[in-house]
Amino acid sequence: MTERDGTGIVNLRDHAYAVLVAAIGSFLFFAALIAASPAFASAEDEDSAAPLIAYNALLVGDDARARLIVDFDREPEFSYHYLKDPARLVITLPSTAFGFSADALEPRGIVSNVRYGATGPGQSRIVLSAREPIQMTLGEVRQEESSGARLVIDLAIADNDRFEALLASQAPEPDNSFTDRLSMPDSDGTYVVAVDAGHGGVDTGAIGEDTKTLEKTITLDFARAFAKRLAEEPGFEPFLTRDSDVYLSLSKRVELARQHGADLFISFHADSLNQSNISGATVYTLSDRASDRLAAALARRENLSNEIMGIKADDEPEEVTDILLDLTRRETQSFSISLADTVVSSFEGQIGLINNPHRFAGFMVLRAPDIPSILLEIGFLSNPEDEKRMLDPEWRDRLVDRLVEAVRRYRSPLVSGGK
């Protein structure tokens, strides 16, 4: 028995049917190769009427983003629209023979179900169902060097208002112009700062040696205080990635910052070390290679946050890694380093710093390709003096004031320079 919904697609989850479709697609693919030879060349109008052949497909992503790649024998024309209950992106294609393997598009992350097939004469569709509201952030066809073409679709989580607006308009504009927003204020001059309180929910983070205070509690306390203080500065608009004791994956923190059009991303942490004598604040920026063993160890520990909720951080194929490592990343990193150096300079003589206070490592939460980002270790809960300071409201306010001053100084040349 087959079923259809608003997408018009027959449900292909039946394994036998999927295998049959793959076999037919493979046959059509080789038939197309034969037909393309001079001896079997057909008239141009006959060739244009032949179905597209989708001979390869890949779906990657996590609980905040997803990328769909489909390789065709020639350039496909496509359109798309959204459906709700559940949230779906429907990609409409000309008549297409789907010749890739049945398991090529296994649902993962934000994508809960994938279906594809014919919906009528001369038309086929691919439908991506999502676990929560979504938006398409990139949709394009790329010509391959050898032959054929590649369809690339990027999805990201969206809030309900955004998704309802997309449903109402059905004319979304893909947002793939990363460099246009790089370290620039909004058009009204507002500078948006994403304030990220590390850990939360079941992810408690480190635990204080003396008071048993949880890292997630300290980070939220500092994040709230910083956001409140920064909001008093003209031209700044802070927002909290979390404002309660909830769990957020590392990817969602980054995606929330991007969706708010953040110009900066600052993540608060207060880790614990095996050596209780190490104390002081540290500022981290992103790098594929850690500056030292301490930085590497802390990055490994922070990146385990996803595993608490069973979110696997897969190594993605080269063709899809530009979702995180866009060409803008190199420029973004230079801005991040500048911000980190400004924070260190503002803290010196006022807030205790660790030796070599600006360090770098592969923190996943700093991987926004278009937002300068730092991770601020306020101190170490393994050190009794640091723990005492972090629980002192006066010391907290002093650190917050110095951090606000650093952000203000960092932004100043960008604004005066016309950026």
Tab-separated table of C-alpha atoms in Angstrom:
chain	number	residue	atom	x	y	z
A	1	MET	CA	0.000	0.000	0.000
A	2	THR	CA	1.316	3.460	-0.841
A	3	GLU	CA	0.629	6.764	0.874
A	4	ARG	CA	0.744	10.359	-0.292
A	5	ASP	CA	0.627	13.658	1.551
A	6	GLY	CA	0.703	17.323	0.560
A	7	THR	CA	3.957	16.768	-1.306
A	8	GLY	CA	2.361	14.328	-3.720
A	9	ILE	CA	5.144	11.804	-3.215
A	10	VAL	CA	4.668	8.097	-2.803
A	11	ASN	CA	6.292	6.956	0.452
A	12	LEU	CA	9.549	5.197	-0.511
A	13	ARG	CA	10.447	3.761	2.842
A	14	ASP	CA	9.475	0.316	1.640
A	15	HIS	CA	12.899	-1.240	1.078
A	16	ALA	CA	11.957	-3.383	-1.902
A	17	TYR	CA	10.525	-0.423	-3.746
A	18	ALA	CA	13.612	1.681	-3.006
A	19	VAL	CA	15.866	-1.066	-4.369
A	20	LEU	CA	13.751	-1.249	-7.525
A	21	VAL	CA	14.013	2.517	-8.015
A	22	ALA	CA	17.807	2.352	-7.588
A	23	ALA	CA	18.032	-0.432	-10.160
A	24	ILE	CA	15.906	1.473	-12.676
A	25	GLY	CA	17.972	4.612	-12.093
A	26	SER	CA	21.234	2.735	-12.667
A	27	PHE	CA	19.866	1.279	-15.910
A	28	LEU	CA	18.765	4.726	-17.102
A	29	PHE	CA	22.160	6.181	-16.215
A	30	PHE	CA	24.036	3.694	-18.420
A	31	ALA	CA	21.401	4.050	-21.115
A	32	ALA	CA	22.014	7.789	-21.088
A	33	LEU	CA	25.750	7.237	-21.525
A	34	ILE	CA	25.118	5.045	-24.556
A	35	ALA	CA	22.647	7.507	-26.024
A	36	ALA	CA	25.207	10.294	-25.667
A	37	SER	CA	27.658	8.611	-28.072
A	38	PRO	CA	27.695	9.796	-31.750
A	39	ALA	CA	26.314	6.483	-33.005
A	40	PHE	CA	23.234	6.819	-30.847
A	41	ALA	CA	22.835	10.620	-30.818
A	42	SER	CA	19.196	11.670	-30.865
A	43	ALA	CA	17.530	14.907	-31.830
A	44	GLU	CA	17.866	17.816	-29.387
A	45	ASP	CA	14.168	17.886	-28.613
A	46	GLU	CA	14.196	14.191	-27.753
A	47	ASP	CA	17.204	14.646	-25.459
A	48	SER	CA	15.520	17.492	-23.573
A	49	ALA	CA	12.497	15.263	-22.979
A	50	ALA	CA	14.600	12.514	-21.393
A	51	PRO	CA	14.403	12.365	-17.588
A	52	LEU	CA	17.170	13.784	-15.467
A	53	ILE	CA	19.361	11.154	-13.866
A	54	ALA	CA	20.213	11.650	-10.189
A	55	TYR	CA	23.095	9.215	-9.813
A	56	ASN	CA	24.572	10.265	-6.468
A	57	ALA	CA	23.277	11.883	-3.267
A	58	LEU	CA	24.491	12.824	0.196
A	59	LEU	CA	22.872	14.295	3.312
A	60	VAL	CA	24.975	15.632	6.203
A	61	GLY	CA	24.262	17.820	9.189
A	62	ASP	CA	23.398	18.007	12.860
A	63	ASP	CA	20.535	19.319	14.979
A	64	ALA	CA	20.989	22.890	13.726
A	65	ARG	CA	21.958	22.611	10.034
A	66	ALA	CA	21.826	20.194	7.144
A	67	ARG	CA	23.212	20.035	3.624
A	68	LEU	CA	21.722	18.020	0.768
A	69	ILE	CA	23.836	17.261	-2.302
A	70	VAL	CA	22.457	15.565	-5.402
A	71	ASP	CA	24.537	14.917	-8.530
A	72	PHE	CA	22.740	14.938	-11.894
A	73	ASP	CA	23.765	13.981	-15.409
A	74	ARG	CA	22.952	17.537	-16.529
A	75	GLU	CA	21.823	20.845	-15.049
A	76	PRO	CA	18.446	20.598	-13.308
A	77	GLU	CA	15.898	23.358	-12.997
A	78	PHE	CA	14.327	23.383	-9.565
A	79	SER	CA	11.916	25.279	-7.382
A	80	TYR	CA	10.960	24.868	-3.728
A	81	HIS	CA	8.282	25.633	-1.178
A	82	TYR	CA	7.539	24.971	2.473
A	83	LEU	CA	4.851	22.902	4.186
A	84	LYS	CA	4.012	22.598	7.868
A	85	ASP	CA	2.926	19.936	10.381
A	86	PRO	CA	5.653	18.779	10.176
A	87	ALA	CA	7.925	21.434	8.738
A	88	ARG	CA	9.052	20.365	5.272
A	89	LEU	CA	11.053	21.714	2.362
A	90	VAL	CA	9.704	20.456	-0.957
A	91	ILE	CA	12.126	20.587	-3.905
A	92	THR	CA	10.399	20.264	-7.277
A	93	LEU	CA	12.362	18.926	-10.261
A	94	PRO	CA	11.640	17.924	-13.842
A	95	SER	CA	11.055	14.220	-14.429
A	96	THR	CA	13.956	12.487	-12.670
A	97	ALA	CA	15.232	8.930	-12.437
A	98	PHE	CA	16.709	8.465	-8.952
A	99	GLY	CA	19.590	6.053	-9.420
A	100	PHE	CA	21.461	6.436	-6.139
A	101	SER	CA	21.353	3.783	-3.431
A	102	ALA	CA	18.352	3.642	-1.123
A	103	ASP	CA	20.449	4.479	1.956
A	104	ALA	CA	22.198	7.507	0.412
A	105	LEU	CA	19.784	9.936	2.065
A	106	GLU	CA	19.396	8.514	5.545
A	107	PRO	CA	17.657	11.036	7.862
A	108	ARG	CA	19.973	12.633	10.397
A	109	GLY	CA	20.112	15.567	12.779
A	110	ILE	CA	17.452	18.157	12.071
A	111	VAL	CA	16.140	16.100	9.119
A	112	SER	CA	13.662	13.480	10.347
A	113	ASN	CA	12.581	11.990	7.026
A	114	VAL	CA	13.568	12.071	3.344
A	115	ARG	CA	11.337	11.056	0.455
A	116	TYR	CA	11.710	11.383	-3.285
A	117	GLY	CA	9.927	10.235	-6.401
A	118	ALA	CA	7.618	11.118	-9.277
A	119	THR	CA	4.565	13.268	-8.518
A	120	GLY	CA	3.042	13.336	-11.993
A	121	PRO	CA	3.920	13.552	-15.699
A	122	GLY	CA	7.179	15.441	-16.147
A	123	GLN	CA	7.652	16.208	-12.444
A	124	SER	CA	9.539	14.746	-9.472
A	125	ARG	CA	10.167	15.921	-5.942
A	126	ILE	CA	12.534	15.576	-3.005
A	127	VAL	CA	10.978	16.261	0.386
A	128	LEU	CA	12.993	16.954	3.532
A	129	SER	CA	10.966	16.758	6.746
A	130	ALA	CA	12.387	18.477	9.820
A	131	ARG	CA	12.108	18.059	13.572
A	132	GLU	CA	11.485	21.786	14.049
A	133	PRO	CA	10.928	24.947	11.936
A	134	ILE	CA	13.531	25.393	9.198
A	135	GLN	CA	14.649	27.779	6.501
A	136	MET	CA	16.649	27.244	3.336
A	137	THR	CA	19.839	29.291	3.533
A	138	LEU	CA	21.396	28.174	0.259
A	139	GLY	CA	20.002	26.671	-2.918
A	140	GLU	CA	22.118	26.515	-6.053
A	141	VAL	CA	23.239	24.355	-8.959
A	142	ARG	CA	26.980	24.011	-9.501
A	143	GLN	CA	28.488	22.889	-12.772
A	144	GLU	CA	30.928	20.021	-12.339
A	145	GLU	CA	34.320	20.168	-14.074
A	146	SER	CA	33.944	16.829	-15.845
A	147	SER	CA	30.238	16.614	-16.652
A	148	GLY	CA	26.868	16.957	-15.072
A	149	ALA	CA	25.769	19.315	-12.328
A	150	ARG	CA	25.376	19.333	-8.558
A	151	LEU	CA	22.359	20.593	-6.628
A	152	VAL	CA	23.300	21.973	-3.188
A	153	ILE	CA	20.644	22.785	-0.576
A	154	ASP	CA	21.455	24.115	2.898
A	155	LEU	CA	18.895	24.117	5.716
A	156	ALA	CA	19.045	25.715	9.153
A	157	ILE	CA	16.762	25.888	12.151
A	158	ALA	CA	14.392	28.876	12.312
A	159	ASP	CA	12.097	30.285	14.947
A	160	ASN	CA	8.339	29.909	14.544
A	161	ASP	CA	7.787	33.497	13.412
A	162	ARG	CA	10.390	33.172	10.662
A	163	PHE	CA	8.953	29.882	9.454
A	164	GLU	CA	5.393	31.227	9.422
A	165	ALA	CA	6.619	34.216	7.406
A	166	LEU	CA	8.233	31.860	4.895
A	167	LEU	CA	5.021	29.885	4.624
A	168	ALA	CA	3.039	33.049	4.055
A	169	SER	CA	5.328	34.527	1.433
A	170	GLN	CA	6.656	31.348	-0.214
A	171	ALA	CA	9.365	33.566	-1.659
A	172	PRO	CA	12.392	33.215	0.644
A	173	GLU	CA	15.726	34.675	-0.301
A	174	PRO	CA	18.654	32.285	0.307
A	175	ASP	CA	21.064	33.823	2.793
A	176	ASN	CA	24.540	32.830	1.682
A	177	SER	CA	26.271	36.219	1.602
A	178	PHE	CA	28.468	35.642	4.640
A	179	THR	CA	30.963	38.388	3.868
A	180	ASP	CA	28.302	41.116	3.720
A	181	ARG	CA	27.738	40.744	7.460
A	182	LEU	CA	31.304	40.158	8.582
A	183	SER	CA	32.052	42.336	11.606
A	184	MET	CA	29.644	45.025	10.483
A	185	PRO	CA	26.905	46.789	12.408
A	186	ASP	CA	23.321	46.402	11.244
A	187	SER	CA	21.998	48.958	8.808
A	188	ASP	CA	20.499	50.919	11.730
A	189	GLY	CA	23.907	51.035	13.422
A	190	THR	CA	23.057	48.438	16.057
A	191	TYR	CA	25.913	46.099	16.944
A	192	VAL	CA	24.583	42.662	17.861
A	193	VAL	CA	26.529	40.588	20.384
A	194	ALA	CA	25.672	36.929	21.025
A	195	VAL	CA	26.263	36.184	24.721
A	196	ASP	CA	26.636	32.458	25.264
A	197	ALA	CA	26.415	30.887	28.717
A	198	GLY	CA	28.332	27.624	28.455
A	199	HIS	CA	26.746	24.276	29.365
A	200	GLY	CA	23.185	24.059	30.745
A	201	GLY	CA	20.512	21.494	31.472
A	202	VAL	CA	21.901	17.972	31.783
A	203	ASP	CA	25.317	19.349	30.800
A	204	THR	CA	26.398	20.756	34.164
A	205	GLY	CA	30.015	21.476	33.260
A	206	ALA	CA	32.662	21.605	35.989
A	207	ILE	CA	31.885	21.509	39.716
A	208	GLY	CA	33.451	23.803	42.323
A	209	GLU	CA	35.920	22.197	44.721
A	210	ASP	CA	34.645	23.972	47.842
A	211	THR	CA	31.055	25.078	47.248
A	212	LYS	CA	30.135	22.442	44.630
A	213	THR	CA	28.747	25.250	42.490
A	214	LEU	CA	28.016	24.112	38.937
A	215	GLU	CA	29.759	25.709	35.981
A	216	LYS	CA	26.431	26.074	34.143
A	217	THR	CA	25.162	28.270	36.988
A	218	ILE	CA	28.207	30.531	37.013
A	219	THR	CA	28.262	30.976	33.241
A	220	LEU	CA	24.594	31.954	33.140
A	221	ASP	CA	25.104	34.418	35.976
A	222	PHE	CA	28.003	36.114	34.177
A	223	ALA	CA	26.261	36.023	30.790
A	224	ARG	CA	23.165	37.715	32.175
A	225	ALA	CA	25.216	40.372	33.964
A	226	PHE	CA	27.281	41.096	30.851
A	227	ALA	CA	24.232	41.277	28.571
A	228	LYS	CA	22.442	43.622	30.970
A	229	ARG	CA	25.485	45.904	31.251
A	230	LEU	CA	26.173	45.915	27.497
A	231	ALA	CA	22.541	46.814	26.750
A	232	GLU	CA	23.152	50.104	28.563
A	233	GLU	CA	25.755	51.055	25.941
A	234	PRO	CA	24.364	53.062	22.992
A	235	GLY	CA	24.371	51.117	19.746
A	236	PHE	CA	24.768	47.643	21.284
A	237	GLU	CA	22.162	44.891	21.278
A	238	PRO	CA	23.146	41.779	23.260
A	239	PHE	CA	21.111	38.604	23.268
A	240	LEU	CA	21.509	35.419	25.294
A	241	THR	CA	21.737	32.093	23.503
A	242	ARG	CA	20.167	30.642	26.661
A	243	ASP	CA	18.507	32.541	29.500
A	244	SER	CA	17.543	29.540	31.613
A	245	ASP	CA	18.875	26.161	32.687
A	246	VAL	CA	18.370	24.408	29.338
A	247	TYR	CA	20.627	22.275	27.186
A	248	LEU	CA	21.798	23.693	23.848
A	249	SER	CA	24.021	21.786	21.456
A	250	LEU	CA	27.189	23.522	20.315
A	251	SER	CA	25.808	23.787	16.787
A	252	LYS	CA	22.583	25.415	17.948
A	253	ARG	CA	24.528	28.060	19.840
A	254	VAL	CA	26.392	28.974	16.664
A	255	GLU	CA	23.261	28.885	14.512
A	256	LEU	CA	21.294	31.074	16.919
A	257	ALA	CA	24.070	33.661	16.723
A	258	ARG	CA	23.962	33.622	12.920
A	259	GLN	CA	20.177	33.883	12.782
A	260	HIS	CA	20.256	36.943	15.024
A	261	GLY	CA	22.789	38.549	12.691
A	262	ALA	CA	25.374	38.640	15.460
A	263	ASP	CA	28.484	40.736	14.916
A	264	LEU	CA	30.306	39.112	17.843
A	265	PHE	CA	30.024	35.843	19.748
A	266	ILE	CA	31.302	35.572	23.332
A	267	SER	CA	31.007	32.260	25.205
A	268	PHE	CA	31.470	32.137	29.006
A	269	HIS	CA	33.063	29.134	30.744
A	270	ALA	CA	34.615	28.231	34.089
A	271	ASP	CA	36.398	24.898	33.765
A	272	SER	CA	38.232	22.652	36.172
A	273	LEU	CA	41.805	21.354	35.899
A	274	ASN	CA	43.837	18.613	37.528
A	275	GLN	CA	46.284	21.249	38.825
A	276	SER	CA	44.520	23.285	41.494
A	277	ASN	CA	47.293	25.900	41.541
A	278	ILE	CA	46.424	27.237	38.043
A	279	SER	CA	44.194	30.300	38.192
A	280	GLY	CA	43.162	33.355	36.210
A	281	ALA	CA	41.097	34.236	33.160
A	282	THR	CA	41.934	32.949	29.677
A	283	VAL	CA	40.679	34.053	26.268
A	284	TYR	CA	40.497	31.446	23.509
A	285	THR	CA	40.134	31.807	19.756
A	286	LEU	CA	39.625	29.121	17.148
A	287	SER	CA	42.460	27.195	15.543
A	288	ASP	CA	42.796	23.750	14.010
A	289	ARG	CA	45.996	23.332	16.013
A	290	ALA	CA	45.995	24.016	19.756
A	291	SER	CA	48.478	26.485	21.207
A	292	ASP	CA	49.413	24.084	24.022
A	293	ARG	CA	48.346	20.903	25.806
A	294	LEU	CA	46.106	22.773	28.236
A	295	ALA	CA	44.189	24.424	25.393
A	296	ALA	CA	43.872	21.111	23.560
A	297	ALA	CA	42.559	19.349	26.675
A	298	LEU	CA	39.996	22.055	27.399
A	299	ALA	CA	38.773	22.035	23.787
A	300	ARG	CA	38.334	18.256	23.875
A	301	ARG	CA	36.368	18.530	27.103
A	302	GLU	CA	34.110	21.358	25.893
A	303	ASN	CA	33.474	19.616	22.574
A	304	LEU	CA	32.133	16.596	24.459
A	305	SER	CA	29.033	18.630	25.310
A	306	ASN	CA	27.227	17.275	22.238
A	307	GLU	CA	27.852	13.667	23.262
A	308	ILE	CA	25.904	14.155	26.488
A	309	MET	CA	22.739	14.232	24.376
A	310	GLY	CA	23.991	11.644	21.915
A	311	ILE	CA	24.816	14.134	19.168
A	312	LYS	CA	27.633	12.687	17.114
A	313	ALA	CA	30.204	15.066	15.635
A	314	ASP	CA	30.993	13.386	12.322
A	315	ASP	CA	33.948	14.173	10.132
A	316	GLU	CA	32.277	15.646	7.079
A	317	PRO	CA	33.436	15.044	3.501
A	318	GLU	CA	35.488	17.802	1.940
A	319	GLU	CA	32.703	18.885	-0.389
A	320	VAL	CA	30.422	19.802	2.528
A	321	THR	CA	32.829	21.264	5.083
A	322	ASP	CA	32.450	24.777	3.678
A	323	ILE	CA	29.194	24.984	5.652
A	324	LEU	CA	31.514	25.655	8.627
A	325	LEU	CA	34.824	26.563	6.987
A	326	ASP	CA	33.735	29.125	4.445
A	327	LEU	CA	36.235	31.313	2.624
A	328	THR	CA	35.416	34.056	5.116
A	329	ARG	CA	36.856	32.032	7.995
A	330	ARG	CA	40.379	33.339	7.583
A	331	GLU	CA	39.240	36.953	7.791
A	332	THR	CA	36.898	36.126	10.670
A	333	GLN	CA	39.782	34.602	12.604
A	334	SER	CA	41.811	37.785	12.298
A	335	PHE	CA	38.912	39.740	13.805
A	336	SER	CA	38.581	37.129	16.576
A	337	ILE	CA	42.269	37.474	17.428
A	338	SER	CA	41.905	41.248	17.551
A	339	LEU	CA	38.962	40.926	19.937
A	340	ALA	CA	40.858	38.471	22.154
A	341	ASP	CA	43.882	40.766	22.358
A	342	THR	CA	41.616	43.694	23.258
A	343	VAL	CA	39.987	41.697	26.065
A	344	VAL	CA	43.380	40.673	27.464
A	345	SER	CA	44.557	44.285	27.335
A	346	SER	CA	41.409	45.475	29.127
A	347	PHE	CA	41.798	42.825	31.866
A	348	GLU	CA	45.486	43.458	32.571
A	349	GLY	CA	46.004	44.969	36.015
A	350	GLN	CA	42.276	44.641	36.804
A	351	ILE	CA	41.389	40.959	36.405
A	352	GLY	CA	43.806	38.133	37.144
A	353	LEU	CA	45.028	36.376	34.010
A	354	ILE	CA	46.645	32.994	33.428
A	355	ASN	CA	50.143	32.909	31.939
A	356	ASN	CA	49.884	33.464	28.156
A	357	PRO	CA	46.242	34.490	28.503
A	358	HIS	CA	45.387	34.422	24.787
A	359	ARG	CA	45.368	30.802	23.656
A	360	PHE	CA	43.720	28.909	20.827
A	361	ALA	CA	42.293	25.471	20.075
A	362	GLY	CA	39.558	23.740	18.074
A	363	PHE	CA	36.498	24.752	20.099
A	364	MET	CA	33.385	23.783	18.129
A	365	VAL	CA	31.358	26.616	19.616
A	366	LEU	CA	33.713	29.129	17.944
A	367	ARG	CA	33.217	27.744	14.435
A	368	ALA	CA	30.821	30.336	13.007
A	369	PRO	CA	32.506	31.141	9.684
A	370	ASP	CA	31.266	34.727	9.596
A	371	ILE	CA	31.186	35.876	13.249
A	372	PRO	CA	34.309	36.849	15.221
A	373	SER	CA	34.152	34.635	18.307
A	374	ILE	CA	35.974	34.140	21.593
A	375	LEU	CA	35.605	31.751	24.500
A	376	LEU	CA	36.266	33.381	27.859
A	377	GLU	CA	37.380	31.140	30.705
A	378	ILE	CA	36.423	33.347	33.641
A	379	GLY	CA	38.581	31.265	35.948
A	380	PHE	CA	38.960	27.692	37.148
A	381	LEU	CA	36.580	26.010	39.588
A	382	SER	CA	39.450	23.705	40.547
A	383	ASN	CA	41.203	26.682	42.158
A	384	PRO	CA	39.686	27.752	45.522
A	385	GLU	CA	40.575	31.416	45.040
A	386	ASP	CA	39.111	31.526	41.534
A	387	GLU	CA	35.981	29.804	42.808
A	388	LYS	CA	35.613	32.367	45.583
A	389	ARG	CA	36.089	35.272	43.158
A	390	MET	CA	33.547	33.938	40.671
A	391	LEU	CA	30.912	33.792	43.418
A	392	ASP	CA	31.606	37.407	44.479
A	393	PRO	CA	29.100	39.822	42.812
A	394	GLU	CA	31.519	42.751	43.090
A	395	TRP	CA	34.299	40.858	41.303
A	396	ARG	CA	31.808	39.663	38.691
A	397	ASP	CA	30.713	43.239	38.014
A	398	ARG	CA	34.334	44.370	37.702
A	399	LEU	CA	35.043	41.676	35.121
A	400	VAL	CA	31.845	42.550	33.247
A	401	ASP	CA	32.792	46.244	33.139
A	402	ARG	CA	36.230	45.436	31.720
A	403	LEU	CA	34.689	43.120	29.132
A	404	VAL	CA	32.193	45.784	28.053
A	405	GLU	CA	35.068	48.230	27.729
A	406	ALA	CA	36.963	45.738	25.571
A	407	VAL	CA	33.994	45.213	23.238
A	408	ARG	CA	33.520	48.954	22.962
A	409	ARG	CA	37.203	49.466	22.108
A	410	TYR	CA	37.124	46.605	19.604
A	411	ARG	CA	34.131	48.048	17.783
A	412	SER	CA	35.383	51.643	17.708
A	413	PRO	CA	37.888	51.385	14.795
A	414	LEU	CA	35.430	49.287	12.793
A	415	VAL	CA	32.827	52.031	13.017
A	416	SER	CA	35.221	54.935	12.503
A	417	GLY	CA	36.814	53.106	9.600
A	418	GLY	CA	33.486	52.918	7.810
A	419	LYS	CA	33.127	49.156	8.144
